[in-house]
């Protein structure tokens, strides 16, 4: 089987839209008939399945949110009987109940196909050794990439996350050529490799498939240099699929969405109006082939931009630019909207190296305070007092001007901030208040 699906991946937009329209209208009929909460929402909005004939009718449909999944926990939004469901995953999130998602055998096959397509797009073949260092379990990263690698026919190494020494030994001894892991774990593995005498020449790595959290171009460079490979961005979320809803091709210029299975839209998170192509806003997905949990206009909370021009690789599938953060990660500090990604970019603007940082937000005497804890690193800051003070000043100036709010900088000793094997935790908010999106 060839996982470069040329007719679909390079189809002219009108052909792709015809396919999407066909799938969308039958999907809407299916969810209306099988998911009581959808039927209730559509009835309340005065929309009937027969009103949805094409992608142009998408905006008539009500949105779905994580709260809908919580309200119908665990299986109330499933469209298939549980006897048809072959797998569940769950995401814990930081607050509230877990979100439970399910897949039929057909859903698993499509997911594996999307993951195989992602690997092919970034240069993977059946001759590769795909080392999966995302966590296995209820998190979708491990099993998602695992099934994709097997579908491709590659040698699949189900390493899971953690135990850095063993990971590096496996890279070296098993001949891993493509490694799938979170970007923050990649950075921490590079640090570990240096400390333990591994050199990039010890490995045959050619690609890293990094996702599950936001990461910057500077982190990409650091991962590429550290391991001597190309690092590609991959995106997904449990509610829609898991990894490979979209993935970069070899040109590294945005992630091609598997639009034959998911229709993306960008909406204004306040007004919920659909925004024109090229504008940044909240990403919304509609599943058009899912059986078990076919979410319609699901608000991801991720802030992204869609680019519709044809990529150098020939694919016409729309590209999502790197998500800039999440509406629910947005901090409001003294009334100013601040995203952790802005602070990371400010830090990288003057030292150009990915560093470990933690944002600690508090409220003292009714005034918000933001402390940026930055881990020192011998290759960036020497431990001489003047250098440390200079670094602090530069960091403060860069961050203050990027976010428009005065911050306090606290330099901390190397290795004092927690390392993550999965998604990095970048914010501790001690204020316990909701942001303007109510999350
Ligand atoms: O993180 C699925 C995944 C696993 C994607 C492995 C890629 C690789 P969840 O745990 O449900 O699923 O978290 C989904 O993670 O809404 C984004 O906020 C964030 N996210 C995922 N990929 C990226 C990425 C998996 N490439 C949430 N860039 C999403 C930025 C990402 N954020």
Coordinates of N, CA and C in Angstrom, one line a residue, residues 154-312:
X154 N 7.3 -0.1 8.5 CA 8.6 0.2 9.0 C 8.8 -0.7 10.2
X155 N 10.1 -0.8 10.7 CA 10.4 -1.5 11.9 C 9.9 -0.6 13.0
X156 N 9.0 -1.1 13.8 CA 8.5 -0.2 14.9 C 9.0 -0.5 16.2
X157 N 9.6 0.5 16.9 CA 10.2 0.3 18.2 C 9.4 1.0 19.3
X158 N 8.6 0.2 20.0 CA 7.6 0.8 21.0 C 8.3 1.1 22.3
X159 N 9.2 2.1 22.3 CA 10.0 2.4 23.4 C 9.3 3.1 24.6
X160 N 8.2 3.8 24.2 CA 7.5 4.7 25.2 C 8.4 5.7 25.8
X161 N 7.9 6.6 26.6 CA 8.7 7.7 27.1 C 9.5 7.3 28.4
X162 N 10.5 8.0 28.7 CA 11.3 7.8 29.9 C 12.5 7.0 29.8
X163 N 13.3 6.9 30.9 CA 14.5 6.2 30.9 C 15.5 6.6 29.8
X164 N 16.1 7.8 30.0 CA 16.8 8.4 28.9 C 18.0 7.6 28.5
X165 N 18.7 7.0 29.4 CA 19.9 6.2 29.1 C 19.5 5.0 28.1
X166 N 18.4 4.4 28.5 CA 17.9 3.3 27.6 C 17.5 3.8 26.3
X167 N 16.8 4.9 26.2 CA 16.4 5.5 24.9 C 17.6 5.7 24.0
X168 N 18.6 6.3 24.6 CA 19.8 6.6 23.7 C 20.5 5.3 23.3
X169 N 20.6 4.3 24.2 CA 21.2 3.1 23.8 C 20.4 2.4 22.7
X170 N 19.1 2.5 22.8 CA 18.3 1.9 21.8 C 18.5 2.7 20.4
X171 N 18.5 4.0 20.5 CA 18.8 4.7 19.3 C 20.0 4.2 18.6
X172 N 21.1 4.0 19.4 CA 22.4 3.6 18.9 C 22.3 2.1 18.4
X173 N 21.8 1.2 19.3 CA 22.0 -0.2 19.0 C 20.9 -0.7 18.0
X174 N 19.7 -0.1 18.1 CA 18.6 -0.7 17.2 C 18.6 0.0 15.9
X175 N 19.4 1.1 15.7 CA 19.4 1.7 14.4 C 18.2 2.6 14.2
X176 N 17.7 3.2 15.2 CA 16.5 4.1 15.1 C 16.8 5.2 14.0
X177 N 15.9 5.3 13.1 CA 16.1 6.4 12.1 C 15.1 7.5 12.2
X178 N 13.9 7.2 12.6 CA 12.9 8.2 12.9 C 12.4 8.1 14.3
X179 N 12.5 9.2 15.0 CA 12.1 9.1 16.4 C 10.9 10.1 16.7
X180 N 9.9 9.5 17.4 CA 8.7 10.3 17.7 C 8.7 10.6 19.2
X181 N 8.7 11.9 19.5 CA 8.7 12.3 20.9 C 8.3 13.8 21.1
X182 N 8.0 14.2 22.3 CA 7.6 15.6 22.5 C 8.9 16.4 22.3
X183 N 8.8 17.6 21.8 CA 10.0 18.5 21.6 C 10.7 18.7 23.0
X184 N 9.9 18.9 24.1 CA 10.7 19.1 25.3 C 11.4 17.9 25.8
X185 N 10.9 16.7 25.5 CA 11.7 15.5 25.8 C 12.9 15.4 24.9
X186 N 12.8 15.8 23.6 CA 13.9 15.8 22.7 C 15.1 16.7 23.3
X187 N 14.7 17.9 23.8 CA 15.7 18.8 24.3 C 16.3 18.1 25.6
X188 N 15.5 17.5 26.4 CA 16.1 17.0 27.6 C 17.0 15.7 27.3
X189 N 16.6 15.0 26.2 CA 17.5 13.8 25.8 C 18.8 14.3 25.2
X190 N 18.8 15.5 24.5 CA 20.0 16.0 24.0 C 21.0 16.4 25.1
X191 N 20.4 17.0 26.1 CA 21.2 17.4 27.3 C 21.7 16.2 28.0
X192 N 20.9 15.2 28.1 CA 21.3 13.9 28.8 C 22.4 13.2 28.0
X193 N 22.3 13.2 26.6 CA 23.3 12.6 25.7 C 24.6 13.2 25.9
X194 N 24.6 14.6 25.9 CA 25.9 15.3 26.1 C 26.6 15.0 27.4
X195 N 25.8 14.9 28.4 CA 26.4 14.7 29.8 C 26.9 13.2 29.9
X196 N 26.3 12.3 29.1 CA 26.7 10.9 29.2 C 27.6 10.4 28.1
X197 N 28.2 11.4 27.4 CA 29.2 11.0 26.4 C 28.7 10.4 25.1
X198 N 27.4 10.6 24.8 CA 26.9 10.2 23.5 C 27.2 11.3 22.5
X199 N 27.6 10.9 21.2 CA 27.7 11.9 20.2 C 26.7 11.6 19.1
X200 N 26.4 12.7 18.3 CA 25.3 12.5 17.3 C 25.7 11.4 16.3
X201 N 27.0 11.3 16.1 CA 27.5 10.3 15.1 C 27.2 8.9 15.6
X202 N 26.9 8.7 16.9 CA 26.6 7.4 17.4 C 25.2 6.9 16.9
X203 N 24.5 7.8 16.3 CA 23.1 7.5 16.0 C 22.9 7.6 14.5
X204 N 21.9 6.9 13.9 CA 21.5 7.0 12.5 C 20.2 7.7 12.3
X205 N 19.9 8.6 13.3 CA 18.6 9.3 13.2 C 18.6 10.3 12.0
X206 N 17.5 10.2 11.3 CA 17.3 11.2 10.2 C 16.1 12.2 10.5
X207 N 15.2 11.8 11.3 CA 14.0 12.6 11.5 C 13.5 12.5 12.9
X208 N 13.0 13.6 13.4 CA 12.3 13.6 14.7 C 10.9 14.1 14.4
X209 N 9.9 13.4 15.0 CA 8.5 13.8 14.7 C 8.0 14.3 16.1
X210 N 8.0 15.6 16.2 CA 7.7 16.2 17.5 C 6.4 16.9 17.5
X211 N 5.6 16.7 18.6 CA 4.4 17.4 18.7 C 3.8 17.2 20.1
X212 N 2.5 17.4 20.3 CA 1.8 17.3 21.5 C 1.9 18.5 22.4
X213 N 2.7 19.5 22.0 CA 2.8 20.8 22.7 C 3.4 21.8 21.8
X214 N 3.2 23.1 22.1 CA 3.8 24.1 21.3 C 5.3 24.1 21.4
X215 N 6.0 24.4 20.3 CA 7.4 24.5 20.3 C 7.9 25.5 19.2
X216 N 9.0 26.1 19.4 CA 9.4 27.2 18.6 C 10.4 26.8 17.5
X217 N 10.7 27.7 16.6 CA 11.7 27.4 15.5 C 13.0 27.2 16.1
X218 N 13.3 27.9 17.2 CA 14.6 27.8 17.9 C 14.8 26.4 18.5
X219 N 13.7 25.9 19.1 CA 13.7 24.6 19.6 C 14.0 23.6 18.5
X220 N 13.4 23.9 17.3 CA 13.6 23.0 16.1 C 15.1 22.9 15.8
X221 N 15.7 24.1 15.8 CA 17.1 24.2 15.4 C 18.0 23.4 16.4
X222 N 17.6 23.6 17.7 CA 18.4 22.9 18.7 C 18.2 21.4 18.6
X223 N 17.1 20.9 18.3 CA 16.8 19.5 18.2 C 17.6 19.0 16.9
X224 N 17.5 19.8 15.9 CA 18.2 19.3 14.6 C 19.7 19.3 14.8
X225 N 20.2 20.3 15.4 CA 21.7 20.3 15.7 C 22.1 19.2 16.7
X226 N 21.3 19.1 17.7 CA 21.7 18.2 18.8 C 21.8 16.8 18.3
X227 N 20.8 16.4 17.5 CA 20.8 15.0 17.0 C 21.3 14.8 15.6
X228 N 21.5 15.9 14.9 CA 21.9 15.8 13.5 C 20.8 15.2 12.6
X229 N 19.6 15.8 12.7 CA 18.5 15.2 11.9 C 17.5 16.4 11.5
X230 N 16.5 16.1 10.8 CA 15.4 17.1 10.6 C 14.3 16.9 11.5
X231 N 13.8 18.0 12.1 CA 12.7 17.8 13.1 C 11.4 18.4 12.5
X232 N 10.3 17.6 12.6 CA 9.1 17.9 11.9 C 8.0 18.0 13.0
X233 N 7.1 19.0 12.7 CA 6.0 19.2 13.7 C 4.8 18.3 13.3
X234 N 4.2 17.7 14.3 CA 3.0 16.9 14.1 C 2.0 17.4 15.1
X235 N 0.7 17.4 14.7 CA -0.3 18.0 15.6 C -1.5 17.0 15.7
X236 N -2.1 17.0 16.8 CA -3.4 16.2 16.9 C -3.9 16.4 18.3
X237 N -5.1 15.9 18.5 CA -5.8 16.0 19.8 C -6.6 14.8 19.9
X238 N -6.7 14.3 21.1 CA -7.4 13.0 21.4 C -8.9 13.1 20.8
X239 N -9.5 14.2 21.1 CA -10.9 14.3 20.7 C -11.2 14.1 19.2
X240 N -10.2 14.4 18.4 CA -10.4 14.3 17.0 C -9.7 13.0 16.5
X241 N -8.5 12.7 16.9 CA -7.8 11.5 16.4 C -6.7 11.1 17.3
X242 N -5.8 12.1 17.8 CA -4.5 11.8 18.3 C -3.5 12.3 17.3
X243 N -2.2 12.0 17.4 CA -1.2 12.5 16.5 C -1.6 12.2 15.0
X244 N -1.3 13.2 14.2 CA -1.4 13.1 12.7 C -2.7 13.6 12.1
X245 N -3.4 14.4 12.9 CA -4.5 15.2 12.3 C -3.8 16.1 11.2
X246 N -2.6 16.5 11.5 CA -1.8 17.3 10.6 C -0.3 17.1 10.9
X247 N 0.5 17.2 9.8 CA 1.9 17.0 10.0 C 2.7 17.7 8.9
X248 N 3.9 18.1 9.2 CA 4.7 18.8 8.2 C 5.2 17.8 7.2
X249 N 5.5 18.3 6.0 CA 6.2 17.5 5.0 C 7.6 17.9 5.0
X250 N 8.4 17.4 4.1 CA 9.9 17.7 4.1 C 10.2 19.2 4.0
X251 N 9.2 20.0 3.6 CA 9.5 21.5 3.4 C 9.3 22.2 4.7
X252 N 8.8 21.6 5.7 CA 8.7 22.2 7.1 C 8.1 23.6 7.1
X253 N 6.9 23.7 6.4 CA 6.3 25.1 6.3 C 4.9 25.0 6.6
X254 N 4.6 24.3 7.7 CA 3.2 24.2 8.2 C 2.7 22.8 8.0
X255 N 1.7 22.4 8.8 CA 1.3 21.0 8.8 C 0.1 20.7 8.0
X256 N 0.2 19.8 7.0 CA -0.9 19.5 6.1 C -2.0 18.7 6.9
X257 N -3.2 19.3 6.8 CA -4.3 18.6 7.6 C -4.9 17.5 6.7
X258 N -5.2 16.4 7.3 CA -5.8 15.3 6.5 C -7.3 15.7 6.3
X259 N -7.4 16.6 5.3 CA -8.7 17.2 5.1 C -9.8 16.3 4.5
X260 N -9.3 15.1 4.0 CA -10.3 14.2 3.6 C -11.0 13.5 4.8
X261 N -10.5 13.7 6.0 CA -11.1 13.2 7.2 C -11.6 14.2 8.2
X262 N -11.0 15.4 8.1 CA -11.3 16.5 9.1 C -11.4 17.8 8.4
X263 N -12.5 18.5 8.6 CA -12.5 19.9 8.0 C -12.1 20.9 9.0
X264 N -11.1 21.7 8.8 CA -10.7 22.7 9.7 C -11.4 24.1 9.4
X265 N -11.6 24.8 10.4 CA -12.1 26.2 10.3 C -11.3 27.0 11.3
X266 N -11.2 28.3 11.1 CA -10.6 29.3 12.1 C -11.7 30.2 12.5
X267 N -12.0 30.3 13.8 CA -13.1 31.2 14.2 C -12.5 32.2 15.2
X268 N -13.2 33.3 15.3 CA -12.9 34.3 16.4 C -13.4 33.7 17.7
X269 N -12.5 33.5 18.7 CA -12.9 32.9 19.9 C -13.9 33.6 20.7
X270 N -14.1 34.9 20.4 CA -15.1 35.7 21.2 C -16.4 35.7 20.5
X271 N -16.4 36.0 19.2 CA -17.7 36.1 18.4 C -18.1 34.8 17.8
X272 N -17.2 33.9 17.6 CA -17.4 32.6 17.0 C -17.6 32.7 15.5
X273 N -17.4 33.9 14.9 CA -17.5 34.1 13.5 C -16.4 33.4 12.8
X274 N -16.6 32.8 11.6 CA -15.6 32.2 10.8 C -14.7 33.3 10.3
X275 N -13.4 33.1 10.4 CA -12.5 34.1 9.9 C -11.9 33.8 8.5
X276 N -11.6 34.7 7.7 CA -11.1 34.5 6.4 C -9.7 33.7 6.4
X277 N -9.4 33.0 5.3 CA -8.1 32.3 5.3 C -7.0 33.2 5.6
X278 N -6.0 32.7 6.3 CA -4.8 33.5 6.6 C -4.9 34.2 7.9
X279 N -6.1 34.3 8.5 CA -6.2 35.0 9.8 C -6.0 34.1 10.9
X280 N -5.4 34.6 12.0 CA -5.2 33.8 13.2 C -6.5 33.7 14.1
X281 N -6.8 32.6 14.6 CA -7.9 32.5 15.5 C -8.0 31.1 16.0
X282 N -9.2 30.7 16.6 CA -9.3 29.4 17.2 C -9.6 28.3 16.1
X283 N -8.9 27.2 16.2 CA -9.0 26.1 15.3 C -10.2 25.3 15.7
X284 N -11.0 24.9 14.7 CA -12.2 24.1 14.9 C -12.2 23.0 13.9
X285 N -12.5 21.8 14.3 CA -12.5 20.6 13.4 C -13.8 19.9 13.4
X286 N -14.2 19.5 12.2 CA -15.3 18.6 12.0 C -14.9 17.3 11.4
X287 N -15.2 16.2 12.1 CA -14.8 14.9 11.6 C -15.8 14.4 10.6
X288 N -15.3 14.0 9.4 CA -16.3 13.6 8.4 C -16.3 12.1 8.1
X289 N -15.4 11.4 8.8 CA -15.4 9.9 8.5 C -15.4 9.1 9.8
X290 N -15.3 9.8 11.0 CA -15.3 9.0 12.2 C -16.6 8.3 12.5
X291 N -16.5 7.1 13.1 CA -17.7 6.4 13.5 C -18.0 6.5 15.0
X292 N -17.0 6.3 15.8 CA -17.3 6.2 17.3 C -17.6 7.5 17.9
X293 N -16.7 8.5 17.6 CA -16.9 9.8 18.2 C -16.7 10.9 17.2
X294 N -17.8 11.1 16.3 CA -17.6 12.0 15.2 C -18.0 13.5 15.7
X295 N -17.0 14.2 16.2 CA -17.3 15.5 16.7 C -17.5 16.5 15.6
X296 N -18.4 17.4 15.8 CA -18.8 18.4 14.8 C -18.4 19.7 15.3
X297 N -17.7 20.5 14.5 CA -17.3 21.8 14.8 C -16.7 21.9 16.3
X298 N -15.7 21.0 16.5 CA -15.2 20.9 17.8 C -14.2 22.1 18.0
X299 N -14.4 22.8 19.1 CA -13.5 24.0 19.4 C -12.2 23.4 20.1
X300 N -11.1 23.5 19.4 CA -9.9 22.9 20.0 C -9.3 23.8 21.1
X301 N -9.6 25.1 21.1 CA -8.9 26.1 21.9 C -7.5 26.4 21.5
X302 N -7.0 25.8 20.4 CA -5.7 26.1 19.9 C -5.8 27.3 18.9
X303 N -4.8 28.1 19.0 CA -4.8 29.3 18.2 C -3.8 29.1 17.0
X304 N -4.4 29.1 15.8 CA -3.6 28.8 14.6 C -4.1 29.6 13.4
X305 N -3.3 29.4 12.3 CA -3.6 30.0 11.1 C -3.6 29.0 10.0
X306 N -4.5 29.1 9.0 CA -4.6 28.1 7.9 C -4.1 28.7 6.6
X307 N -3.2 28.0 5.9 CA -2.7 28.5 4.6 C -3.1 27.6 3.5
X308 N -3.8 28.2 2.5 CA -4.4 27.3 1.5 C -3.6 27.2 0.2
X309 N -2.4 27.9 0.1 CA -1.8 27.8 -1.2 C -1.0 26.4 -1.3
X310 N -0.8 26.1 -2.6 CA -0.1 24.7 -2.8 C 1.3 24.7 -2.3
X311 N 1.6 23.7 -1.6 CA 3.0 23.6 -1.0 C 4.0 23.2 -2.1
X312 N 5.2 23.4 -1.8 CA 6.3 23.0 -2.7 C 6.3 21.5 -3.0

